[in-house]
């Protein structure tokens, strides 16, 4: 399939926001989604951006049933491993269902990997839900390690009231 | 116990590197440690740093058996959740064994939380090893959620040859 992969711009925030909603519906966590198109504009495209984006786009004649030409995205940011040094974290990798199986996901992930390597990173990290077998299989096939199953890493989170409460203990 | 919590500076890299080594020995993964004091200086204290650091320090008369006054540290960086927006990631939280139980870990974590909230973050994320029951208990007690056990998140990683291989598929 004919598609292009490129860095996301401010003008892509509307489509990225739409696709985050689609992903949230797929993962049955729409009720948890708080980010808006405006948040993405502010957080990704101001002076010290919190993330970078990559867009997958198809030509007009291949557009989706709903009329979209931006059919996939990835959000990533630079991170750090105290043992291994510079790393890149892939927050999302999404391709609209009707465009899957064409190598678009792999191309998005390749671009994120290339950006990481170019910045001196030796690791790409991300999370997957345990019920998402097709994604887990896909990533394993790309040579990825499941550090939860294989090494015992647990992801932890502190948010909302618990986070406020913790911060109040600051010296 | 009398201690102070402050932002890490370039001059702290030697002690941070020493404590990362101690942590690696505790986690029995010293053979995986690649970062040096020089890496920390370059990656944390150049123009676009990959991480921020926090140091816990005791007065001279309370120094460790080995003569150290810098007795704990945390490394963190800003990250992003496509659902929840701005987030902070705590890469490490470490207190030297002989100084544990004095609230130093909690104070380091509180400082990271405060920094996150000040930057508009609503989430603090980190990982813990499943065999590290005392840490898991400590974090649960602070109101943290184990998103691996409770929600099924798996941490994934792509590194070294697999990462190079992926990047070569870039369009």
XYZ file of C-alpha atoms in Angstrom:
342
model
C 0.000 0.000 0.000
C 1.148 3.508 -0.831
C 1.655 5.578 2.357
C 4.056 8.125 3.806
C 5.553 8.486 7.299
C 6.476 11.956 8.570
C 6.863 14.072 11.716
C 3.552 15.353 13.125
C 2.836 19.092 13.043
C 0.433 21.343 14.935
C -2.111 20.833 12.140
C -2.212 17.082 12.840
C -3.523 17.457 16.401
C -7.155 17.148 15.330
C -6.487 13.786 13.658
C -4.207 12.560 16.444
C -6.940 13.409 18.968
C -9.494 11.518 16.841
C -7.226 8.463 16.649
C -6.474 8.553 20.416
C -10.283 8.397 20.882
C -10.485 5.407 18.528
C -7.681 3.691 20.465
C -9.423 4.439 23.782
C -12.646 2.900 22.453
C -10.724 -0.181 21.263
C -9.125 -0.504 24.713
C -12.501 0.174 26.389
C -11.082 3.080 28.416
C -12.759 6.052 26.718
C -14.025 7.229 30.096
C -10.399 7.741 31.162
C -9.495 10.016 28.267
C -8.923 13.571 29.392
C -6.671 15.004 26.668
C -8.216 17.282 24.044
C -6.970 18.511 20.673
C -5.984 21.736 22.464
C -3.929 19.816 25.077
C -2.024 18.045 22.310
C -1.317 21.390 20.626
C -0.004 22.890 23.850
C 1.871 19.856 25.151
C 3.471 18.720 21.894
C 4.118 21.932 20.004
C 5.180 24.590 22.490
C 8.756 25.473 23.471
C 9.580 22.432 25.616
C 7.329 19.735 24.166
C 6.300 16.772 26.311
C 6.190 14.450 23.278
C 7.004 14.106 19.583
C 4.597 12.669 17.028
C 4.816 10.649 13.801
C 1.976 10.480 11.259
C 1.154 7.814 8.646
C -0.719 9.259 5.683
C -2.264 7.724 2.552
C -2.977 9.525 -0.737
C -6.467 11.001 -1.247
C -7.704 8.129 -3.450
C -6.985 5.609 -0.677
C -8.767 7.547 2.085
C -10.777 5.721 4.752
C -14.528 5.086 4.556
C -14.950 8.156 6.794
C -12.783 10.282 4.501
C -9.534 10.313 6.518
C -6.078 10.305 4.916
C -4.171 10.394 8.245
C -4.551 6.763 9.195
C -1.953 6.044 11.892
C 0.252 7.750 14.454
C 2.845 7.236 17.130
C 3.677 9.487 20.088
C 7.096 9.162 21.713
C 9.447 11.021 24.056
C 13.043 10.694 25.172
C 13.648 8.968 28.478
C 16.554 7.577 30.504
C 17.723 4.296 31.961
C 20.160 4.695 34.844
C 21.803 1.403 33.738
C 21.730 1.740 29.947
C 21.590 5.502 29.382
C 19.546 7.335 26.743
C 16.272 5.709 25.792
C 13.123 6.447 23.847
C 9.610 5.693 25.079
C 6.843 4.918 22.611
C 3.596 6.036 24.235
C 1.245 4.973 21.429
C 1.400 3.092 18.164
C -1.917 3.061 16.326
C -3.143 2.203 12.829
C -6.836 2.488 11.888
C -8.335 -1.036 11.634
C -9.099 -0.823 7.892
C -5.421 -0.022 7.146
C -3.789 -2.760 9.217
C -1.675 -5.505 7.652
C 0.097 -3.140 5.255
C 3.288 -2.523 7.213
C 2.179 0.898 8.493
C 2.656 0.000 12.180
C 6.092 -1.400 11.465
C 7.035 1.757 9.514
C 5.859 4.019 12.376
C 7.829 1.971 14.901
C 10.890 1.981 12.602
C 10.757 5.780 12.461
C 10.579 6.065 16.258
C 13.503 3.603 16.560
C 15.547 5.586 14.029
C 14.879 8.839 15.879
C 15.990 7.161 19.098
C 19.189 5.747 17.620
C 19.994 9.119 16.032
C 19.709 10.705 19.515
C 22.101 8.131 21.006
C 19.447 5.885 22.586
C 20.062 2.163 23.028
C 16.560 1.205 24.219
C 12.981 1.583 23.067
C 10.430 1.044 25.841
C 6.641 0.842 25.756
C 3.693 -0.966 27.368
C 1.085 -3.370 26.010
C -2.071 -4.715 27.646
C -1.871 -8.435 28.497
C -5.158 -9.197 26.679
C -3.816 -7.709 23.441
C -2.312 -10.971 22.122
C -2.018 -9.810 18.502
C 0.070 -6.785 19.555
C 2.188 -8.866 21.958
C 2.857 -11.341 19.108
C 3.660 -8.500 16.711
C 6.183 -6.958 19.115
C 7.810 -10.278 20.011
C 8.249 -10.905 16.275
C 10.111 -7.567 16.013
C 12.620 -8.818 18.598
C 11.066 -7.022 21.579
C 11.405 -8.433 25.082
C 8.419 -8.644 27.437
C 10.247 -7.347 30.533
C 7.185 -7.969 32.705
C 6.839 -11.666 31.812
C 10.550 -12.334 31.284
C 12.188 -10.220 34.010
C 9.381 -9.385 36.443
C 9.009 -5.614 35.935
C 5.738 -4.176 37.248
C 4.413 -0.811 36.012
C 3.281 1.404 38.897
C 1.289 4.644 38.872
C 0.420 7.364 41.349
C -2.230 9.862 40.288
C -4.897 12.359 41.317
C -5.416 12.578 45.103
C -2.588 10.126 45.895
C -0.139 12.263 43.899
C -1.298 15.487 45.572
C -1.000 13.811 48.940
C 2.557 12.637 48.232
C 3.638 16.076 46.998
C 2.404 17.672 50.216
C 5.081 15.772 52.123
C 7.798 17.719 50.315
C 10.477 19.022 52.687
C 16.985 12.106 61.092
C 18.388 15.397 59.849
C 18.675 15.427 56.049
C 18.124 17.765 53.105
C 16.546 17.185 49.699
C 17.732 19.286 46.749
C 18.138 19.285 42.945
C 21.208 17.371 41.743
C 24.052 19.298 40.099
C 26.925 18.293 37.828
C 29.094 17.802 40.934
C 26.747 15.065 42.206
C 27.313 12.748 39.224
C 30.131 10.848 40.955
C 27.871 9.988 43.914
C 24.859 9.250 41.724
C 27.004 6.887 39.656
C 28.209 5.195 42.875
C 24.639 4.763 44.118
C 23.409 3.443 40.734
C 26.169 0.789 41.102
C 24.931 -0.041 44.618
C 21.356 -0.361 43.293
C 22.551 -2.580 40.425
C 24.329 -4.844 42.919
C 21.193 -5.006 45.076
C 19.126 -5.928 42.006
C 21.849 -8.384 40.885
C 22.135 -6.737 37.473
C 25.560 -5.068 37.768
C 26.633 -6.781 34.539
C 23.953 -4.748 32.710
C 25.184 -1.371 33.900
C 26.715 0.632 31.069
C 26.371 4.233 32.266
C 29.437 6.000 33.678
C 29.836 9.183 35.697
C 30.742 10.911 32.403
C 27.481 9.689 30.749
C 25.450 11.112 33.626
C 27.261 14.457 33.292
C 26.588 14.615 29.554
C 23.029 13.229 29.590
C 21.707 15.104 32.612
C 23.525 18.414 32.545
C 23.860 19.497 28.922
C 21.467 21.757 26.992
C 18.576 19.319 26.510
C 18.934 16.974 29.476
C 17.514 13.450 29.309
C 16.757 13.430 33.048
C 16.594 15.531 36.220
C 18.036 14.434 39.538
C 17.245 14.874 43.236
C 19.786 14.295 46.015
C 19.275 13.417 49.700
C 22.140 14.629 51.862
C 22.977 14.278 55.561
C 25.244 16.573 57.606
C 28.920 15.612 57.945
C 28.516 14.170 61.469
C 25.917 11.674 60.233
C 27.958 10.439 57.242
C 27.905 6.758 56.261
C 30.439 4.163 57.434
C 32.217 4.718 54.086
C 32.265 8.480 54.614
C 29.418 9.485 52.277
C 27.048 12.385 52.981
C 25.015 11.979 49.761
C 22.913 9.016 50.798
C 19.983 8.827 48.380
C 18.865 9.975 44.940
C 16.050 9.933 42.446
C 16.242 10.386 38.664
C 13.115 11.456 36.797
C 12.020 12.909 33.461
C 8.837 14.360 32.009
C 6.711 12.029 29.929
C 3.245 11.940 28.367
C 0.070 9.895 28.514
C -2.093 10.222 25.413
C -5.163 9.719 27.656
C -4.205 11.754 30.715
C -1.687 14.291 29.387
C 1.482 15.469 31.124
C 3.193 12.925 33.330
C 6.435 12.412 35.208
C 8.456 9.201 35.177
C 10.566 8.236 38.182
C 13.440 6.153 36.839
C 15.115 5.446 40.183
C 14.456 5.959 43.871
C 17.339 4.834 46.059
C 18.391 5.258 49.684
C 21.591 3.647 51.038
C 20.629 0.671 53.263
C 22.032 2.175 56.475
C 19.832 5.281 56.038
C 16.521 3.557 55.310
C 13.502 3.917 57.580
C 14.036 7.649 58.161
C 11.574 9.002 55.588
C 14.287 9.828 53.028
C 12.697 7.742 50.247
C 9.332 9.333 50.903
C 10.894 12.820 50.844
C 12.660 12.113 47.526
C 9.419 10.809 46.018
C 7.487 13.792 47.395
C 9.941 16.158 45.674
C 9.536 14.358 42.327
C 5.728 14.468 42.753
C 5.842 18.181 43.544
C 8.008 18.886 40.496
C 5.530 16.939 38.376
C 2.467 18.739 39.735
C 4.204 22.112 39.271
C 4.751 21.223 35.593
C 1.063 20.343 35.145
C 1.455 16.552 35.385
C -1.384 14.391 36.720
C 0.510 11.076 36.822
C 3.713 9.697 38.287
C 4.831 6.439 36.656
C 7.639 4.036 37.527
C 8.507 0.335 37.596
C 9.312 -2.082 40.421
C 10.614 -5.669 40.271
C 8.027 -8.264 41.320
C 10.437 -9.850 43.864
C 10.908 -6.516 45.632
C 8.005 -6.990 48.072
C 9.136 -4.323 50.530
C 9.189 -1.676 47.773
C 5.850 -2.851 46.358
C 4.344 -2.578 49.862
C 5.894 0.864 50.376
C 4.470 2.184 47.100
C 1.008 0.660 47.658
C 0.996 2.383 51.056
C 1.640 5.718 49.310
C -1.552 5.208 47.260
C 0.196 3.908 44.137
C -1.580 1.514 41.783
C 0.162 -1.599 40.430
C -1.027 -1.194 36.823
C 0.557 -4.514 35.850
C -1.271 -6.587 38.502
C -4.430 -4.480 38.574
C -4.910 -3.492 34.916
C -2.695 -5.878 32.953
C -0.009 -3.526 31.614
C 3.157 -5.272 30.399
C 6.446 -3.390 30.031
C 8.137 -4.119 26.697
C 11.649 -3.323 25.496
C 13.517 -3.382 22.206
C 17.277 -2.928 22.390
C 20.668 -3.504 20.769
C 20.486 -5.559 17.520
C 16.664 -5.736 17.549
C 16.459 -1.930 17.738
C 19.030 -1.457 14.950
C 17.131 -3.976 12.851
C 13.814 -2.179 13.372
C 15.310 1.224 12.535
C 16.652 -0.126 9.240
C 13.070 -0.600 8.043
C 12.511 3.155 8.124
C 10.778 4.426 4.941
